[in-house]
mmCIF file of C-alpha atoms in Angstrom:
data_model
loop_
_atom_site.group_PDB
_atom_site.id
_atom_site.type_symbol
_atom_site.label_atom_id
_atom_site.label_comp_id
_atom_site.label_asym_id
_atom_site.label_seq_id
_atom_site.Cartn_x
_atom_site.Cartn_y
_atom_site.Cartn_z
ATOM 1 C CA GLY A 1 10.531 2.004 0.142
ATOM 2 C CA GLN A 2 12.229 -1.252 0.952
ATOM 3 C CA ASN A 3 13.065 -3.593 -1.869
ATOM 4 C CA ILE A 4 14.719 -6.937 -2.452
ATOM 5 C CA ASP A 5 15.524 -7.930 -6.050
ATOM 6 C CA GLN A 6 16.438 -11.384 -7.266
ATOM 7 C CA PRO A 7 15.998 -13.100 -10.634
ATOM 8 C CA THR A 8 12.673 -14.827 -11.120
ATOM 9 C CA GLU A 9 14.026 -18.033 -12.595
ATOM 10 C CA MET A 10 17.353 -19.658 -13.434
ATOM 11 C CA THR A 11 18.293 -22.899 -15.136
ATOM 12 C CA ALA A 12 21.457 -24.900 -14.538
ATOM 13 C CA THR A 13 22.864 -28.333 -15.306
ATOM 14 C CA GLU A 14 23.372 -31.140 -12.820
ATOM 15 C CA GLY A 15 26.947 -31.121 -11.531
ATOM 16 C CA ALA A 16 27.523 -27.478 -12.463
ATOM 17 C CA ILE A 17 27.782 -24.306 -10.362
ATOM 18 C CA VAL A 18 25.137 -21.586 -10.166
ATOM 19 C CA GLN A 19 25.148 -18.149 -8.558
ATOM 20 C CA ILE A 20 21.887 -16.539 -7.469
ATOM 21 C CA ASN A 21 22.137 -12.802 -6.896
ATOM 22 C CA CYS A 22 20.194 -10.615 -4.500
ATOM 23 C CA THR A 23 20.278 -6.827 -4.255
ATOM 24 C CA TYR A 24 18.539 -4.889 -1.534
ATOM 25 C CA GLN A 25 17.542 -1.413 -0.437
ATOM 26 C CA THR A 26 16.265 -1.421 3.118
ATOM 27 C CA SER A 27 15.889 0.845 6.109
ATOM 28 C CA GLY A 28 18.928 -0.313 8.002
ATOM 29 C CA PHE A 29 20.590 -3.685 7.921
ATOM 30 C CA ASN A 30 20.768 -6.384 10.567
ATOM 31 C CA GLY A 31 21.659 -9.405 8.525
ATOM 32 C CA LEU A 32 20.772 -11.227 5.328
ATOM 33 C CA PHE A 33 19.272 -14.701 5.109
ATOM 34 C CA TRP A 34 18.934 -17.278 2.365
ATOM 35 C CA TYR A 35 16.186 -19.869 2.517
ATOM 36 C CA GLN A 36 15.391 -22.822 0.298
ATOM 37 C CA GLN A 37 11.801 -23.688 -0.516
ATOM 38 C CA HIS A 38 10.798 -26.798 -2.418
ATOM 39 C CA ALA A 39 7.481 -26.620 -4.241
ATOM 40 C CA GLY A 40 4.576 -27.039 -1.854
ATOM 41 C CA GLU A 41 6.801 -27.026 1.207
ATOM 42 C CA ALA A 42 7.919 -24.603 3.893
ATOM 43 C CA PRO A 43 11.048 -22.455 3.552
ATOM 44 C CA THR A 44 14.101 -23.849 5.321
ATOM 45 C CA PHE A 45 17.141 -21.909 6.477
ATOM 46 C CA LEU A 46 20.322 -22.074 4.402
ATOM 47 C CA SER A 47 22.620 -19.265 5.493
ATOM 48 C CA TYR A 48 23.046 -16.005 7.359
ATOM 49 C CA ASN A 49 25.445 -13.139 6.640
ATOM 50 C CA VAL A 50 25.883 -10.026 8.734
ATOM 51 C CA LEU A 51 29.499 -9.124 7.929
ATOM 52 C CA ASP A 52 31.034 -8.679 4.497
ATOM 53 C CA GLY A 53 32.567 -11.731 2.950
ATOM 54 C CA LEU A 54 31.924 -15.329 2.119
ATOM 55 C CA GLU A 55 30.287 -17.900 4.371
ATOM 56 C CA GLU A 56 30.781 -21.484 3.236
ATOM 57 C CA LYS A 57 28.622 -24.403 4.267
ATOM 58 C CA GLY A 58 29.240 -27.561 2.323
ATOM 59 C CA ARG A 59 28.103 -27.188 -1.285
ATOM 60 C CA PHE A 60 26.459 -23.859 -0.513
ATOM 61 C CA SER A 61 28.204 -20.511 0.032
ATOM 62 C CA SER A 62 26.768 -17.063 0.599
ATOM 63 C CA PHE A 63 28.497 -13.740 0.005
ATOM 64 C CA LEU A 64 27.650 -10.287 1.310
ATOM 65 C CA SER A 65 28.751 -6.763 0.404
ATOM 66 C CA ARG A 66 26.952 -4.275 2.625
ATOM 67 C CA SER A 67 28.368 -1.245 0.809
ATOM 68 C CA LYS A 68 26.882 -2.498 -2.461
ATOM 69 C CA GLY A 69 23.654 -3.840 -0.980
ATOM 70 C CA TYR A 70 24.427 -7.137 -2.633
ATOM 71 C CA SER A 71 24.548 -10.811 -1.818
ATOM 72 C CA TYR A 72 24.802 -14.015 -3.752
ATOM 73 C CA LEU A 73 24.179 -17.674 -3.030
ATOM 74 C CA LEU A 74 26.583 -20.051 -4.727
ATOM 75 C CA LEU A 75 25.563 -23.659 -5.215
ATOM 76 C CA LYS A 76 28.264 -26.120 -6.296
ATOM 77 C CA GLU A 77 28.032 -29.669 -7.652
ATOM 78 C CA LEU A 78 24.369 -29.206 -8.387
ATOM 79 C CA GLN A 79 22.048 -32.102 -7.705
ATOM 80 C CA MET A 80 18.511 -32.641 -8.949
ATOM 81 C CA LYS A 81 17.250 -32.178 -5.391
ATOM 82 C CA ASP A 82 18.533 -28.590 -5.507
ATOM 83 C CA SER A 83 15.616 -27.733 -7.781
ATOM 84 C CA ALA A 84 13.715 -25.305 -5.575
ATOM 85 C CA SER A 85 13.061 -21.636 -4.982
ATOM 86 C CA TYR A 86 15.722 -19.670 -3.143
ATOM 87 C CA LEU A 87 14.526 -16.772 -1.038
ATOM 88 C CA CYS A 88 16.664 -13.796 -0.028
ATOM 89 C CA ALA A 89 15.584 -11.853 3.067
ATOM 90 C CA VAL A 90 17.063 -8.836 4.850
ATOM 91 C CA ARG A 91 16.465 -7.929 8.488
ATOM 92 C CA ASP A 92 15.918 -4.174 8.672
ATOM 93 C CA SER A 93 16.549 -1.645 11.433
ATOM 94 C CA ASN A 94 13.325 -2.749 13.177
ATOM 95 C CA TYR A 95 14.477 -6.374 13.019
ATOM 96 C CA GLN A 96 11.680 -7.190 10.599
ATOM 97 C CA LEU A 97 12.469 -9.477 7.683
ATOM 98 C CA ILE A 98 11.977 -8.085 4.178
ATOM 99 C CA TRP A 99 11.647 -10.896 1.635
ATOM 100 C CA GLY A 100 12.478 -11.119 -2.024
ATOM 101 C CA ALA A 101 10.029 -12.902 -4.321
ATOM 102 C CA GLY A 102 12.402 -15.820 -4.699
ATOM 103 C CA THR A 103 14.413 -17.360 -7.524
ATOM 104 C CA LYS A 104 13.117 -20.593 -8.987
ATOM 105 C CA LEU A 105 16.094 -22.792 -9.827
ATOM 106 C CA ILE A 106 15.557 -25.507 -12.410
ATOM 107 C CA ILE A 107 18.200 -28.237 -12.622
ATOM 108 C CA LYS A 108 18.463 -30.185 -15.860
ATOM 109 C CA PRO A 109 20.214 -33.546 -16.214
ATOM 110 C CA ILE B 1 9.356 -34.152 16.720
ATOM 111 C CA ALA B 2 9.961 -30.550 17.747
ATOM 112 C CA GLY B 3 8.729 -27.871 15.415
ATOM 113 C CA ILE B 4 5.708 -25.901 14.293
ATOM 114 C CA THR B 5 2.364 -27.433 13.493
ATOM 115 C CA GLN B 6 -0.264 -25.680 11.416
ATOM 116 C CA ALA B 7 -3.870 -26.670 10.863
ATOM 117 C CA PRO B 8 -5.681 -27.084 8.611
ATOM 118 C CA THR B 9 -3.232 -27.847 5.798
ATOM 119 C CA SER B 10 -5.831 -26.909 3.233
ATOM 120 C CA GLN B 11 -9.263 -25.313 3.338
ATOM 121 C CA ILE B 12 -11.868 -24.036 0.893
ATOM 122 C CA LEU B 13 -13.999 -21.324 2.409
ATOM 123 C CA ALA B 14 -17.019 -19.327 1.282
ATOM 124 C CA ALA B 15 -16.615 -15.559 1.243
ATOM 125 C CA GLY B 16 -17.953 -13.932 4.375
ATOM 126 C CA ARG B 17 -17.198 -16.910 6.620
ATOM 127 C CA ARG B 18 -14.979 -16.698 9.668
ATOM 128 C CA MET B 19 -11.862 -18.860 9.717
ATOM 129 C CA THR B 20 -9.110 -19.522 12.238
ATOM 130 C CA LEU B 21 -5.767 -20.967 11.215
ATOM 131 C CA ARG B 22 -4.038 -22.676 14.090
ATOM 132 C CA CYS B 23 -0.325 -22.625 14.836
ATOM 133 C CA THR B 24 1.485 -24.382 17.683
ATOM 134 C CA GLN B 25 5.209 -24.606 18.387
ATOM 135 C CA ASP B 26 7.025 -26.683 20.979
ATOM 136 C CA MET B 27 10.443 -25.042 20.758
ATOM 137 C CA ARG B 28 9.685 -22.445 23.446
ATOM 138 C CA HIS B 29 10.445 -19.682 20.976
ATOM 139 C CA ASN B 30 9.447 -16.224 22.108
ATOM 140 C CA ALA B 31 8.686 -14.719 18.707
ATOM 141 C CA MET B 32 6.041 -15.946 16.292
ATOM 142 C CA TYR B 33 4.893 -14.703 12.910
ATOM 143 C CA TRP B 34 2.190 -15.145 10.314
ATOM 144 C CA TYR B 35 3.095 -14.687 6.650
ATOM 145 C CA ARG B 36 1.163 -15.047 3.450
ATOM 146 C CA GLN B 37 2.836 -16.184 0.261
ATOM 147 C CA ASP B 38 1.391 -15.321 -3.138
ATOM 148 C CA LEU B 39 2.787 -16.161 -6.560
ATOM 149 C CA GLY B 40 5.349 -13.624 -7.715
ATOM 150 C CA LEU B 41 5.510 -11.882 -4.363
ATOM 151 C CA GLY B 42 7.801 -12.316 -1.418
ATOM 152 C CA LEU B 43 6.543 -13.537 1.906
ATOM 153 C CA ARG B 44 4.503 -10.749 3.460
ATOM 154 C CA LEU B 45 4.169 -10.360 7.198
ATOM 155 C CA ILE B 46 0.591 -10.209 8.464
ATOM 156 C CA HIS B 47 1.025 -10.087 12.242
ATOM 157 C CA TYR B 48 3.735 -10.944 14.684
ATOM 158 C CA SER B 49 4.237 -11.507 18.385
ATOM 159 C CA ASN B 50 7.540 -10.804 20.114
ATOM 160 C CA THR B 51 6.481 -12.610 23.284
ATOM 161 C CA ALA B 52 3.401 -14.123 24.884
ATOM 162 C CA GLY B 53 0.775 -11.476 25.598
ATOM 163 C CA THR B 54 1.937 -9.045 22.889
ATOM 164 C CA THR B 55 1.127 -8.759 19.201
ATOM 165 C CA GLY B 56 1.941 -6.337 16.408
ATOM 166 C CA LYS B 57 0.853 -5.507 12.898
ATOM 167 C CA GLY B 58 2.956 -6.430 9.929
ATOM 168 C CA GLU B 59 2.876 -5.273 6.341
ATOM 169 C CA VAL B 60 -0.610 -6.580 5.441
ATOM 170 C CA PRO B 61 -2.712 -6.822 8.630
ATOM 171 C CA ASP B 62 -6.121 -5.712 7.340
ATOM 172 C CA GLY B 63 -8.798 -8.387 7.604
ATOM 173 C CA TYR B 64 -6.748 -10.503 10.007
ATOM 174 C CA SER B 65 -6.397 -10.715 13.762
ATOM 175 C CA VAL B 66 -4.153 -12.718 16.077
ATOM 176 C CA SER B 67 -3.814 -13.538 19.749
ATOM 177 C CA ARG B 68 -0.945 -14.858 21.838
ATOM 178 C CA ALA B 69 -2.340 -16.155 25.091
ATOM 179 C CA ASN B 70 0.681 -18.385 25.746
ATOM 180 C CA THR B 71 4.123 -19.138 24.324
ATOM 181 C CA ASP B 72 3.095 -22.083 22.190
ATOM 182 C CA ASP B 73 -0.017 -20.963 20.309
ATOM 183 C CA PHE B 74 -0.511 -18.184 17.781
ATOM 184 C CA PRO B 75 -3.832 -18.474 15.917
ATOM 185 C CA LEU B 76 -4.701 -16.286 12.933
ATOM 186 C CA THR B 77 -8.347 -15.345 12.398
ATOM 187 C CA LEU B 78 -10.049 -14.070 9.282
ATOM 188 C CA ALA B 79 -13.205 -12.420 10.586
ATOM 189 C CA SER B 80 -15.005 -12.325 7.245
ATOM 190 C CA ALA B 81 -13.041 -13.962 4.454
ATOM 191 C CA VAL B 82 -12.730 -12.340 1.030
ATOM 192 C CA PRO B 83 -11.366 -13.849 -2.220
ATOM 193 C CA SER B 84 -8.208 -11.697 -2.030
ATOM 194 C CA GLN B 85 -7.275 -13.662 1.080
ATOM 195 C CA THR B 86 -6.793 -16.759 -1.039
ATOM 196 C CA SER B 87 -3.159 -17.603 -0.349
ATOM 197 C CA VAL B 88 -0.747 -19.941 1.365
ATOM 198 C CA TYR B 89 -0.271 -18.973 4.982
ATOM 199 C CA PHE B 90 2.893 -19.790 6.888
ATOM 200 C CA CYS B 91 3.370 -19.583 10.608
ATOM 201 C CA ALA B 92 6.954 -19.174 11.785
ATOM 202 C CA SER B 93 8.883 -18.744 15.000
ATOM 203 C CA SER B 94 12.296 -17.604 16.167
ATOM 204 C CA ILE B 95 14.062 -17.678 19.510
ATOM 205 C CA THR B 96 13.602 -13.932 19.928
ATOM 206 C CA SER B 97 12.442 -11.143 17.646
ATOM 207 C CA GLY B 98 15.810 -9.431 17.618
ATOM 208 C CA SER B 99 17.932 -12.501 17.330
ATOM 209 C CA THR B 100 20.199 -13.323 14.457
ATOM 210 C CA GLY B 101 18.765 -16.804 14.484
ATOM 211 C CA GLU B 102 16.698 -18.137 11.680
ATOM 212 C CA LEU B 103 12.958 -18.502 11.404
ATOM 213 C CA PHE B 104 11.428 -21.943 11.595
ATOM 214 C CA PHE B 105 8.353 -22.396 9.439
ATOM 215 C CA GLY B 106 5.286 -24.569 9.659
ATOM 216 C CA GLU B 107 4.234 -26.555 6.617
ATOM 217 C CA GLY B 108 1.704 -23.961 5.552
ATOM 218 C CA SER B 109 -2.071 -23.685 5.253
ATOM 219 C CA ARG B 110 -3.477 -23.335 1.753
ATOM 220 C CA LEU B 111 -6.646 -21.275 1.907
ATOM 221 C CA THR B 112 -9.045 -20.748 -0.982
ATOM 222 C CA VAL B 113 -11.858 -18.210 -0.558
ATOM 223 C CA LEU B 114 -14.666 -18.489 -3.090
#
């Protein structure tokens, strides 16, 4: 079956750096997405990786290793507003998105 | 403001009743999707539509139906609601179904079936 694994919850300190990992086993691979979802709100797009390596976008970076079925989202200079759930999703060979359950990130002052 | 609009935002429904969740987008996206989100689970695809006039079943289609009469609208109907359909429902769209572009989500419809 298809599976996306990410930690359920993480805690970090304001101003610090946090890395949220995602591992996947899917039928084919056509890209990996990270979304941010604040409590009670809709998911919003953060990043997309289809080739191996690091994609940087401001304070957020996303890394992909297709051979290892692994990605991480790196958040730098954490702010209180970064408290949210972070969803990892993989587009499979049928171009359907398979979603992880999300990682709830708690930022403490 | 361009985007996706869902209605209602919240609804309490008696079991056995019929319910339609509405979804409208003004981005002229070809592909549209309905997901449900439950605590501890990832978003699960209910139905999708790659283009107006076509629909397909997702991971959890039972008890739900959709239609796509035009590009903008993609309503989701629960013919006879059951308590296990209590969830938050998100409508989403993308430029095309096979694109590398991201999904845009509506604000969600919180449905409680008693």
